[in-house]
């Protein structure tokens, strides 16, 4: 048994060269490929973790936003309910006010109408009473009545103050002496004499006819009237009746 | 029959005789390097089946190195992996008719053992420093220095003798049976020889790793080693 050291050395060199070559064309490239894949995988995992973290953050934001939206919705609903209640109360108050106004107006209208009706009824009653009195008085003796009214006219002049009588006498344009019927000359002279005597002067007298007086005689100027007729008396009665009613 | 201990010199280059084993080794080198170059040209992040198979080989080698040494596999991957692949292919080349495994020749196994011996020194000095490598001979105590030196020689001697004996005996037995019983009878023995070749390649690579790891571990300072 012998060992060929040339062959031994040559084989050692051969295997050494093979180790060197395979390290460069086989082991290193494949290990680099494995390392590259591990790096890529780690990078992908890191990216996935980042994306997961972003997704979690986005989900948290969405959840928070949803909670905010729900709270905002609840607040909006509560606000709307409050506004609706306020508007309802306001509308009810306005309706109540309008109803009160309408009711008050209706009451006032009704009261006014009742007052008008009552006044109309009173006026009708007074008119009816005057008409009845006028019909009753129409049957009396005119001469006697006129004589009585002349006495009342003289008494009324006498009741005036002297200054009033003097002013009446000094009235420019004279005094109208109003009677229900036209007086004849004798009657006019009698009345003129009585009036002049009562006034204490002789103012100019114009005789005027007014059937509405029914009976009596009145003195009238532009600014003064001395009532002395049944018409005036009936008017006073009607006014008293109306006031009493 | 020619003695298995003799080498057939095919031709000589100057004073260097080129034997059958050397020529076969060159052929194996060409096939391995060319095949490796062809298969690793288009490596991508998304691996094909071929790339996945290659990566499985590398990952398995890395796992074995890590489990044996406890260190990162990158510095040892090229040496240990190439050693395993060369021995495996050299052992299995006997399946080709007319081919004789280079590992059935004493010089090839001795060259492999010599490379392991040199790599133990190289990795020991690189891993633990020159002082650390020399310190590895003082474990467990300086009295063991002569025995450790002797052990560093005998263990590589035993490696190549084990490899040579197993491969050579397999080839020799198959040759004897084939010469006596014809073509089909040696097939079971050839299948057994495949298993023997795989186991021997694995044992040789693992022993190389163990020797390297032991040297680095023993070369570390006491506190670091204890930790």
CSV table of C-alpha atoms in Angstrom, one decimal:
chain,number,residue,atom,x,y,z
A,1,UNK,CA,0.0,0.0,0.0
A,2,UNK,CA,1.4,3.3,-1.1
A,3,UNK,CA,0.0,6.8,-1.1
A,4,UNK,CA,0.7,9.0,-4.1
A,5,UNK,CA,1.2,12.4,-2.6
A,6,UNK,CA,1.0,14.1,-6.0
A,7,UNK,CA,-2.5,12.7,-6.3
A,8,UNK,CA,-3.3,13.5,-2.7
A,9,UNK,CA,-2.3,17.1,-3.2
A,10,UNK,CA,-4.0,17.4,-6.6
A,11,UNK,CA,-7.2,16.1,-5.1
A,12,UNK,CA,-6.9,18.5,-2.2
A,13,UNK,CA,-6.5,21.3,-4.6
A,14,UNK,CA,-9.4,20.0,-6.7
A,15,UNK,CA,-11.8,19.8,-3.7
A,16,UNK,CA,-10.6,23.2,-2.5
A,17,UNK,CA,-11.3,24.8,-5.9
A,18,UNK,CA,-14.7,23.1,-5.9
A,19,UNK,CA,-15.4,24.5,-2.5
A,20,UNK,CA,-14.4,28.0,-3.7
A,21,UNK,CA,-16.4,27.7,-6.9
A,22,UNK,CA,-19.6,26.3,-5.4
A,23,UNK,CA,-19.4,28.9,-2.7
A,24,UNK,CA,-19.7,31.6,-5.3
A,25,UNK,CA,-22.1,30.0,-7.8
A,26,UNK,CA,-24.3,28.0,-5.6
A,27,UNK,CA,-24.3,28.5,-1.8
A,28,UNK,CA,-24.0,32.3,-1.8
A,29,UNK,CA,-26.6,33.1,-4.5
A,30,UNK,CA,-29.2,30.8,-3.0
A,31,UNK,CA,-28.5,32.0,0.5
A,32,UNK,CA,-28.8,35.6,-0.8
A,33,UNK,CA,-32.1,34.6,-2.5
A,34,UNK,CA,-33.4,33.2,0.8
A,35,UNK,CA,-32.2,36.3,2.6
A,36,UNK,CA,-33.8,38.6,0.0
A,37,UNK,CA,-37.1,36.7,0.4
A,38,UNK,CA,-36.8,36.9,4.2
A,39,UNK,CA,-36.2,40.7,3.9
A,40,UNK,CA,-39.0,41.1,1.4
A,41,UNK,CA,-41.3,39.0,3.7
A,42,UNK,CA,-40.3,41.0,6.7
A,43,UNK,CA,-40.8,44.2,4.8
A,44,UNK,CA,-44.2,43.0,3.6
A,45,UNK,CA,-45.0,42.1,7.2
A,46,UNK,CA,-43.9,45.5,8.4
A,47,UNK,CA,-46.0,47.1,5.7
A,48,UNK,CA,-48.9,44.9,6.6
A,49,UNK,CA,-48.4,45.9,10.2
A,50,UNK,CA,-48.4,49.5,9.2
A,51,UNK,CA,-51.4,49.1,7.1
A,52,UNK,CA,-53.1,47.2,9.9
A,53,UNK,CA,-52.2,50.0,12.3
A,54,UNK,CA,-53.6,52.6,9.8
A,55,UNK,CA,-56.7,50.5,9.3
A,56,UNK,CA,-57.1,50.2,13.1
A,57,UNK,CA,-56.6,54.0,13.4
A,58,UNK,CA,-59.1,54.6,10.6
A,59,UNK,CA,-61.5,52.2,12.2
A,60,UNK,CA,-61.1,54.0,15.5
A,61,UNK,CA,-61.7,57.3,13.8
A,62,UNK,CA,-64.8,55.9,12.0
A,63,UNK,CA,-66.1,54.5,15.3
A,64,UNK,CA,-65.5,57.8,17.0
A,65,UNK,CA,-67.1,59.6,14.1
A,66,UNK,CA,-70.1,57.3,14.3
A,67,UNK,CA,-70.3,57.9,18.0
A,68,UNK,CA,-70.1,61.7,17.3
A,69,UNK,CA,-72.7,61.4,14.6
A,70,UNK,CA,-75.0,59.5,17.0
A,71,UNK,CA,-74.5,62.1,19.7
A,72,UNK,CA,-75.0,64.8,17.2
A,73,UNK,CA,-78.2,63.1,16.0
A,74,UNK,CA,-79.4,62.7,19.5
A,75,UNK,CA,-78.7,66.4,20.2
A,76,UNK,CA,-80.3,67.4,16.9
A,77,UNK,CA,-83.4,65.4,17.7
A,78,UNK,CA,-83.6,66.9,21.2
A,79,UNK,CA,-83.1,70.4,19.7
A,80,UNK,CA,-85.8,69.7,17.1
A,81,UNK,CA,-88.1,68.4,19.8
A,82,UNK,CA,-87.4,71.5,21.9
A,83,UNK,CA,-88.0,73.8,18.9
A,84,UNK,CA,-91.2,71.9,18.0
A,85,UNK,CA,-92.5,72.1,21.5
A,86,UNK,CA,-91.6,75.8,21.7
A,87,UNK,CA,-93.3,76.4,18.3
A,88,UNK,CA,-96.3,74.4,19.5
A,89,UNK,CA,-96.5,76.4,22.6
A,90,UNK,CA,-96.1,79.6,20.7
A,91,UNK,CA,-98.7,78.6,18.2
A,92,UNK,CA,-101.0,77.6,21.0
A,93,UNK,CA,-100.4,80.9,22.7
A,94,UNK,CA,-101.0,82.8,19.5
A,95,UNK,CA,-104.2,80.8,18.8
A,96,UNK,CA,-105.3,81.4,22.4
A,97,UNK,CA,-104.5,85.2,22.0
A,98,UNK,CA,-106.3,85.3,18.7
A,99,UNK,CA,-109.3,83.3,20.2
A,100,UNK,CA,-109.4,85.7,23.2
A,101,UNK,CA,-109.2,88.7,20.8
A,102,UNK,CA,-112.0,87.2,18.6
A,103,UNK,CA,-114.0,86.4,21.7
A,104,UNK,CA,-113.5,89.9,23.2
A,105,UNK,CA,-114.4,91.4,19.8
A,106,UNK,CA,-117.4,89.2,19.6
A,107,UNK,CA,-118.4,90.2,23.1
A,108,UNK,CA,-117.9,93.8,22.3
A,109,UNK,CA,-119.8,93.5,19.1
A,110,UNK,CA,-122.6,91.7,20.9
A,111,UNK,CA,-122.6,94.3,23.6
A,112,UNK,CA,-122.6,97.1,21.1
A,113,UNK,CA,-125.4,95.5,19.2
A,114,UNK,CA,-127.3,94.9,22.4
A,115,UNK,CA,-126.7,98.5,23.3
A,116,UNK,CA,-127.8,99.7,19.9
A,117,UNK,CA,-130.8,97.4,20.0
A,118,UNK,CA,-131.7,98.7,23.4
A,119,UNK,CA,-131.1,102.3,22.3
A,120,UNK,CA,-133.2,101.7,19.2
A,121,UNK,CA,-135.9,100.1,21.4
A,122,UNK,CA,-135.8,103.1,23.7
A,123,UNK,CA,-135.9,105.5,20.9
A,124,UNK,CA,-138.8,103.6,19.4
A,125,UNK,CA,-140.5,103.6,22.7
A,126,UNK,CA,-139.9,107.3,23.1
A,127,UNK,CA,-141.1,108.0,19.6
A,128,UNK,CA,-144.2,105.9,20.3
A,129,UNK,CA,-144.8,107.7,23.5
A,130,UNK,CA,-144.4,111.1,21.9
A,131,UNK,CA,-146.6,110.1,19.1
A,132,UNK,CA,-149.2,108.9,21.6
A,133,UNK,CA,-148.9,112.1,23.5
A,134,UNK,CA,-149.1,114.2,20.4
A,135,UNK,CA,-152.2,112.5,19.4
A,136,UNK,CA,-153.7,112.9,22.8
A,137,UNK,CA,-152.7,116.6,22.9
A,138,UNK,CA,-154.0,117.3,19.4
A,139,UNK,CA,-157.6,117.1,20.7
A,140,UNK,CA,-157.1,119.9,23.2
A,141,UNK,CA,-158.4,123.6,22.7
A,142,UNK,CA,-155.7,125.4,20.8
A,143,UNK,CA,-156.5,128.9,22.1
A,144,UNK,CA,-156.4,127.9,25.7
A,145,UNK,CA,-153.2,126.0,25.2
A,146,UNK,CA,-151.6,128.8,23.3
A,147,UNK,CA,-152.6,131.3,26.1
A,148,UNK,CA,-151.1,129.0,28.6
A,149,UNK,CA,-147.9,128.7,26.6
A,150,UNK,CA,-147.7,132.5,26.2
A,151,UNK,CA,-147.8,132.8,30.0
A,152,UNK,CA,-145.1,130.2,30.2
A,153,UNK,CA,-143.0,132.2,27.6
A,154,UNK,CA,-143.4,135.4,29.6
A,155,UNK,CA,-142.5,133.5,32.8
A,156,UNK,CA,-139.4,132.0,31.1
A,157,UNK,CA,-138.3,135.5,30.0
A,158,UNK,CA,-138.7,136.7,33.4
A,159,UNK,CA,-136.6,134.0,34.8
A,160,UNK,CA,-133.7,135.1,32.6
A,161,UNK,CA,-131.1,137.5,34.1
A,162,UNK,CA,-131.4,141.1,33.1
A,163,UNK,CA,-128.2,141.0,31.2
A,164,UNK,CA,-129.4,138.0,29.2
A,165,UNK,CA,-132.7,139.9,28.5
A,166,UNK,CA,-130.7,142.9,27.5
A,167,UNK,CA,-128.5,140.9,25.2
A,168,UNK,CA,-131.5,139.2,23.7
A,169,UNK,CA,-133.2,142.6,23.1
A,170,UNK,CA,-130.0,143.9,21.4
A,171,UNK,CA,-129.7,141.0,19.1
A,172,UNK,CA,-129.0,142.2,15.6
A,173,UNK,CA,-131.5,141.1,13.1
A,174,UNK,CA,-134.3,140.7,15.6
A,175,UNK,CA,-135.8,137.6,17.2
A,176,UNK,CA,-137.8,134.8,15.6
A,177,UNK,CA,-141.0,134.0,17.4
A,178,UNK,CA,-141.8,130.4,16.4
A,179,UNK,CA,-145.4,129.0,16.6
A,180,UNK,CA,-147.0,125.8,15.3
A,181,UNK,CA,-149.6,127.7,13.4
A,182,UNK,CA,-149.7,131.0,11.7
A,183,UNK,CA,-151.0,133.7,14.0
A,184,UNK,CA,-153.4,136.3,13.0
A,185,UNK,CA,-152.7,139.9,13.5
A,186,UNK,CA,-154.5,140.2,16.8
A,187,UNK,CA,-152.7,137.3,18.2
A,188,UNK,CA,-149.4,138.6,16.9
A,189,UNK,CA,-150.1,142.0,18.5
A,190,UNK,CA,-150.9,140.2,21.8
A,191,UNK,CA,-147.8,138.2,21.7
A,192,UNK,CA,-145.6,141.1,20.7
A,193,UNK,CA,-146.9,143.2,23.5
A,194,UNK,CA,-146.4,140.5,26.1
A,195,UNK,CA,-142.9,139.7,24.9
A,196,UNK,CA,-141.9,143.3,24.7
A,197,UNK,CA,-143.1,143.8,28.2
A,198,UNK,CA,-141.3,140.8,29.5
A,199,UNK,CA,-138.1,141.7,27.9
A,200,UNK,CA,-138.3,145.2,28.9
A,201,UNK,CA,-137.5,146.4,25.4
A,202,UNK,CA,-138.9,146.3,21.9
A,203,UNK,CA,-136.7,144.2,19.7
A,204,UNK,CA,-137.9,143.4,16.2
A,205,UNK,CA,-140.0,140.2,16.1
A,206,UNK,CA,-140.4,137.9,13.1
A,207,UNK,CA,-143.2,135.3,13.3
A,208,UNK,CA,-142.2,131.9,12.0
A,209,UNK,CA,-144.3,128.8,11.7
A,210,UNK,CA,-143.1,125.3,12.8
A,211,UNK,CA,-145.8,122.6,13.1
A,212,UNK,CA,-143.4,120.4,14.8
A,213,UNK,CA,-143.9,122.4,18.0
A,214,UNK,CA,-147.4,120.9,18.3
A,215,UNK,CA,-148.3,123.7,20.6
A,216,UNK,CA,-146.5,126.7,22.3
A,217,UNK,CA,-144.2,129.5,21.2
A,218,UNK,CA,-140.4,129.8,21.3
A,219,UNK,CA,-137.9,132.6,20.9
A,220,UNK,CA,-135.0,131.9,18.6
A,221,UNK,CA,-131.9,133.8,17.6
A,222,UNK,CA,-128.8,132.8,15.9
A,223,UNK,CA,-127.2,131.9,19.3
A,224,UNK,CA,-130.1,131.4,21.6
A,225,UNK,CA,-133.4,129.4,21.9
A,226,UNK,CA,-136.0,129.7,24.6
A,227,UNK,CA,-137.9,126.5,24.5
A,228,UNK,CA,-141.5,126.7,25.2
A,229,UNK,CA,-143.5,124.0,23.4
A,230,UNK,CA,-144.9,120.6,23.8
A,231,UNK,CA,-142.4,119.4,21.4
A,232,UNK,CA,-139.6,120.6,23.7
A,233,UNK,CA,-141.4,119.1,26.7
A,234,UNK,CA,-141.9,115.8,24.9
A,235,UNK,CA,-138.3,115.8,23.9
A,236,UNK,CA,-137.3,116.3,27.5
A,237,UNK,CA,-139.6,113.5,28.6
A,238,UNK,CA,-138.2,111.2,25.9
A,239,UNK,CA,-134.7,112.1,27.0
A,240,UNK,CA,-135.6,111.4,30.5
A,241,UNK,CA,-137.1,108.0,29.6
A,242,UNK,CA,-134.1,107.1,27.5
A,243,UNK,CA,-131.7,108.0,30.3
A,244,UNK,CA,-133.9,106.1,32.8
A,245,UNK,CA,-133.8,103.1,30.5
B,1,UNK,CA,-8.7,-8.2,-10.2
B,2,UNK,CA,-6.7,-5.2,-9.4
B,3,UNK,CA,-6.1,-4.3,-5.8
B,4,UNK,CA,-8.4,-1.5,-4.6
B,5,UNK,CA,-5.4,0.1,-2.9
B,6,UNK,CA,-3.8,0.7,-6.2
B,7,UNK,CA,-4.4,3.7,-8.4
B,8,UNK,CA,-4.6,3.6,-12.2
B,9,UNK,CA,-2.5,6.3,-13.7
B,10,UNK,CA,-4.0,7.3,-17.0
B,11,UNK,CA,-1.5,9.9,-18.0
B,12,UNK,CA,1.0,12.4,-16.5
B,13,UNK,CA,1.3,16.1,-16.6
B,14,UNK,CA,5.0,16.7,-16.0
B,15,UNK,CA,5.8,14.9,-12.7
B,16,UNK,CA,2.1,14.8,-11.7
B,17,UNK,CA,0.4,11.5,-12.5
B,18,UNK,CA,-3.3,11.9,-13.4
B,19,UNK,CA,-5.2,8.9,-12.1
B,20,UNK,CA,-8.7,7.7,-12.7
B,21,UNK,CA,-9.8,9.3,-9.4
B,22,UNK,CA,-8.5,12.7,-10.4
B,23,UNK,CA,-10.1,12.5,-13.8
B,24,UNK,CA,-13.4,11.5,-12.2
B,25,UNK,CA,-13.1,14.3,-9.7
B,26,UNK,CA,-12.6,16.8,-12.5
B,27,UNK,CA,-15.7,15.5,-14.1
B,28,UNK,CA,-17.7,15.8,-10.9
B,29,UNK,CA,-16.4,19.3,-10.5
B,30,UNK,CA,-17.5,20.3,-13.9
B,31,UNK,CA,-20.9,18.8,-13.5
B,32,UNK,CA,-21.4,20.3,-10.1
B,33,UNK,CA,-20.2,23.8,-11.0
B,34,UNK,CA,-21.9,23.9,-14.4
B,35,UNK,CA,-25.1,22.5,-12.9
B,36,UNK,CA,-25.0,25.0,-10.0
B,37,UNK,CA,-24.3,27.9,-12.3
B,38,UNK,CA,-27.2,26.9,-14.6
B,39,UNK,CA,-29.7,26.4,-11.8
B,40,UNK,CA,-28.9,29.6,-10.0
B,41,UNK,CA,-29.0,32.0,-13.0
B,42,UNK,CA,-32.6,33.2,-12.5
B,43,UNK,CA,-33.3,33.3,-8.8
B,44,UNK,CA,-36.3,35.3,-7.9
B,45,UNK,CA,-38.2,36.3,-4.8
B,46,UNK,CA,-41.0,34.1,-5.9
B,47,UNK,CA,-39.3,30.8,-6.2
B,48,UNK,CA,-40.0,28.2,-8.9
B,49,UNK,CA,-40.1,24.5,-7.9
B,50,UNK,CA,-36.4,24.1,-9.0
B,51,UNK,CA,-35.4,27.1,-6.9
B,52,UNK,CA,-37.5,25.9,-4.0
B,53,UNK,CA,-35.7,22.5,-4.1
B,54,UNK,CA,-32.3,24.2,-4.1
B,55,UNK,CA,-33.3,26.4,-1.2
B,56,UNK,CA,-34.5,23.4,0.6
B,57,UNK,CA,-31.0,21.9,0.3
B,58,UNK,CA,-29.4,25.1,1.5
B,59,UNK,CA,-31.9,25.4,4.4
B,60,UNK,CA,-31.3,21.8,5.4
B,61,UNK,CA,-27.5,22.3,5.5
B,62,UNK,CA,-27.9,25.5,7.5
B,63,UNK,CA,-30.2,23.7,9.9
B,64,UNK,CA,-27.6,21.0,10.4
B,65,UNK,CA,-24.8,23.4,10.9
B,66,UNK,CA,-26.8,25.5,13.4
B,67,UNK,CA,-27.9,22.5,15.4
B,68,UNK,CA,-24.4,21.1,15.5
B,69,UNK,CA,-22.4,24.3,16.2
B,70,UNK,CA,-25.0,26.6,17.6
B,71,UNK,CA,-23.5,29.3,15.5
B,72,UNK,CA,-24.6,31.2,12.4
B,73,UNK,CA,-24.3,28.8,9.4
B,74,UNK,CA,-23.0,31.4,6.8
B,75,UNK,CA,-19.2,31.0,7.4
B,76,UNK,CA,-19.3,27.2,7.3
B,77,UNK,CA,-22.0,26.7,4.7
B,78,UNK,CA,-19.7,26.7,1.7
B,79,UNK,CA,-17.2,24.3,3.1
B,80,UNK,CA,-19.5,21.8,4.8
B,81,UNK,CA,-22.1,21.8,2.1
B,82,UNK,CA,-19.6,21.3,-0.7
B,83,UNK,CA,-17.9,18.6,1.2
B,84,UNK,CA,-21.2,16.8,1.7
B,85,UNK,CA,-22.2,17.2,-1.9
B,86,UNK,CA,-18.9,16.2,-3.4
B,87,UNK,CA,-18.6,13.0,-1.2
B,88,UNK,CA,-22.3,12.1,-2.0
B,89,UNK,CA,-21.9,12.5,-5.7
B,90,UNK,CA,-18.5,10.8,-5.6
B,91,UNK,CA,-19.9,7.8,-3.7
B,92,UNK,CA,-23.0,7.5,-6.0
B,93,UNK,CA,-21.0,7.8,-9.2
B,94,UNK,CA,-20.4,4.1,-9.0
B,95,UNK,CA,-24.0,3.7,-10.3
B,96,UNK,CA,-22.7,4.7,-13.7
B,97,UNK,CA,-21.3,1.6,-15.3
B,98,UNK,CA,-17.5,1.8,-15.7
B,99,UNK,CA,-17.2,4.6,-13.2
B,100,UNK,CA,-15.3,4.2,-10.0
B,101,UNK,CA,-15.9,6.5,-7.0
B,102,UNK,CA,-12.9,8.8,-6.3
B,103,UNK,CA,-13.6,8.3,-2.6
B,104,UNK,CA,-12.7,4.6,-3.1
B,105,UNK,CA,-9.1,5.7,-3.6
B,106,UNK,CA,-7.0,6.5,-0.5
B,107,UNK,CA,-5.6,9.7,-1.9
B,108,UNK,CA,-9.0,11.4,-2.3
B,109,UNK,CA,-10.1,10.5,1.2
B,110,UNK,CA,-6.8,11.6,2.6
B,111,UNK,CA,-7.1,14.9,0.7
B,112,UNK,CA,-10.6,15.4,2.1
B,113,UNK,CA,-9.3,14.7,5.6
B,114,UNK,CA,-6.4,17.1,5.0
B,115,UNK,CA,-8.9,19.8,4.0
B,116,UNK,CA,-10.9,19.1,7.2
B,117,UNK,CA,-7.7,19.3,9.3
B,118,UNK,CA,-6.8,22.6,7.6
B,119,UNK,CA,-10.3,24.0,8.0
B,120,UNK,CA,-10.3,23.2,11.7
B,121,UNK,CA,-7.2,25.3,12.0
B,122,UNK,CA,-8.6,28.0,9.8
B,123,UNK,CA,-12.0,28.3,11.4
B,124,UNK,CA,-10.4,27.8,14.9
B,125,UNK,CA,-8.0,30.7,14.4
B,126,UNK,CA,-10.7,32.9,12.7
B,127,UNK,CA,-13.3,32.1,15.4
B,128,UNK,CA,-11.2,32.2,18.6
B,129,UNK,CA,-7.9,33.8,17.4
B,130,UNK,CA,-4.5,32.1,17.3
B,131,UNK,CA,-4.3,32.1,21.0
B,132,UNK,CA,-7.7,30.6,21.3
B,133,UNK,CA,-6.9,27.9,18.8
B,134,UNK,CA,-3.7,27.0,20.8
B,135,UNK,CA,-5.8,27.3,24.0
B,136,UNK,CA,-8.1,24.6,22.6
B,137,UNK,CA,-5.3,22.1,23.1
B,138,UNK,CA,-5.2,22.8,26.8
B,139,UNK,CA,-8.8,21.6,27.4
B,140,UNK,CA,-9.7,20.3,29.9
B,141,UNK,CA,-6.2,21.0,31.4
B,142,UNK,CA,-2.7,21.5,30.0
B,143,UNK,CA,-1.7,17.9,30.8
B,144,UNK,CA,-3.9,16.9,27.9
B,145,UNK,CA,-1.9,18.9,25.4
B,146,UNK,CA,0.0,15.9,23.9
B,147,UNK,CA,-3.1,13.8,23.8
B,148,UNK,CA,-5.1,16.6,22.2
B,149,UNK,CA,-2.4,17.1,19.5
B,150,UNK,CA,-2.4,13.4,18.9
B,151,UNK,CA,-6.2,13.4,18.8
B,152,UNK,CA,-6.3,16.2,16.2
B,153,UNK,CA,-4.3,14.0,13.9
B,154,UNK,CA,-5.9,10.7,14.6
B,155,UNK,CA,-9.5,11.9,14.3
B,156,UNK,CA,-8.9,13.1,10.7
B,157,UNK,CA,-7.0,9.9,10.1
B,158,UNK,CA,-10.0,7.9,11.3
B,159,UNK,CA,-12.3,10.0,9.1
B,160,UNK,CA,-10.6,9.2,5.9
B,161,UNK,CA,-10.0,5.6,6.8
B,162,UNK,CA,-13.7,5.2,7.7
B,163,UNK,CA,-14.7,6.8,4.4
B,164,UNK,CA,-12.2,4.9,2.4
B,165,UNK,CA,-13.0,1.6,4.0
B,166,UNK,CA,-16.8,1.9,3.5
B,167,UNK,CA,-16.7,3.0,0.0
B,168,UNK,CA,-13.9,0.8,-1.2
B,169,UNK,CA,-15.4,-2.2,0.5
B,170,UNK,CA,-18.7,-1.6,-1.2
B,171,UNK,CA,-17.2,-1.2,-4.6
B,172,UNK,CA,-15.0,-4.3,-4.0
B,173,UNK,CA,-17.9,-6.5,-2.8
B,174,UNK,CA,-20.1,-5.4,-5.8
B,175,UNK,CA,-17.2,-6.1,-8.2
B,176,UNK,CA,-16.7,-9.6,-6.7
B,177,UNK,CA,-20.4,-10.4,-6.7
B,178,UNK,CA,-20.8,-9.1,-10.2
B,179,UNK,CA,-17.9,-11.2,-11.4
B,180,UNK,CA,-19.3,-14.3,-9.8
B,181,UNK,CA,-23.1,-14.0,-10.1
B,182,UNK,CA,-23.8,-11.9,-13.2
B,183,UNK,CA,-25.7,-8.7,-13.8
B,184,UNK,CA,-28.8,-8.7,-11.5
B,185,UNK,CA,-27.5,-10.1,-8.3
B,186,UNK,CA,-25.4,-7.1,-7.3
B,187,UNK,CA,-28.4,-4.8,-7.5
B,188,UNK,CA,-29.4,-5.1,-3.8
B,189,UNK,CA,-25.8,-4.6,-2.9
B,190,UNK,CA,-25.7,-1.5,-5.1
B,191,UNK,CA,-28.9,-0.1,-3.3
B,192,UNK,CA,-27.2,-0.8,0.0
B,193,UNK,CA,-24.1,1.0,-1.4
B,194,UNK,CA,-26.3,4.1,-2.2
B,195,UNK,CA,-27.4,4.2,1.5
B,196,UNK,CA,-23.8,3.7,2.6
B,197,UNK,CA,-22.6,6.5,0.4
B,198,UNK,CA,-25.3,8.9,1.8
B,199,UNK,CA,-24.6,7.9,5.4
B,200,UNK,CA,-20.8,8.3,4.9
B,201,UNK,CA,-21.2,11.7,3.3
B,202,UNK,CA,-23.4,12.8,6.1
B,203,UNK,CA,-21.0,11.4,8.8
B,204,UNK,CA,-18.0,13.0,7.2
B,205,UNK,CA,-19.7,16.4,7.0
B,206,UNK,CA,-21.1,16.2,10.5
B,207,UNK,CA,-17.7,15.1,11.9
B,208,UNK,CA,-16.1,18.1,10.2
B,209,UNK,CA,-18.6,20.4,11.7
B,210,UNK,CA,-18.1,18.8,15.2
B,211,UNK,CA,-14.4,19.2,15.0
B,212,UNK,CA,-14.6,22.8,13.9
B,213,UNK,CA,-17.2,23.6,16.6
B,214,UNK,CA,-15.2,21.9,19.3
B,215,UNK,CA,-12.1,23.8,18.4
B,216,UNK,CA,-13.9,27.1,18.5
B,217,UNK,CA,-15.7,26.3,21.7
B,218,UNK,CA,-12.5,25.0,23.4
B,219,UNK,CA,-10.6,28.1,22.2
B,220,UNK,CA,-13.0,30.5,23.8
B,221,UNK,CA,-11.9,32.0,27.2
B,222,UNK,CA,-13.1,30.2,30.3
B,223,UNK,CA,-15.7,32.7,31.3
B,224,UNK,CA,-17.1,33.0,27.8
B,225,UNK,CA,-17.1,29.2,27.4
B,226,UNK,CA,-18.9,28.7,30.7
B,227,UNK,CA,-21.5,31.3,29.8
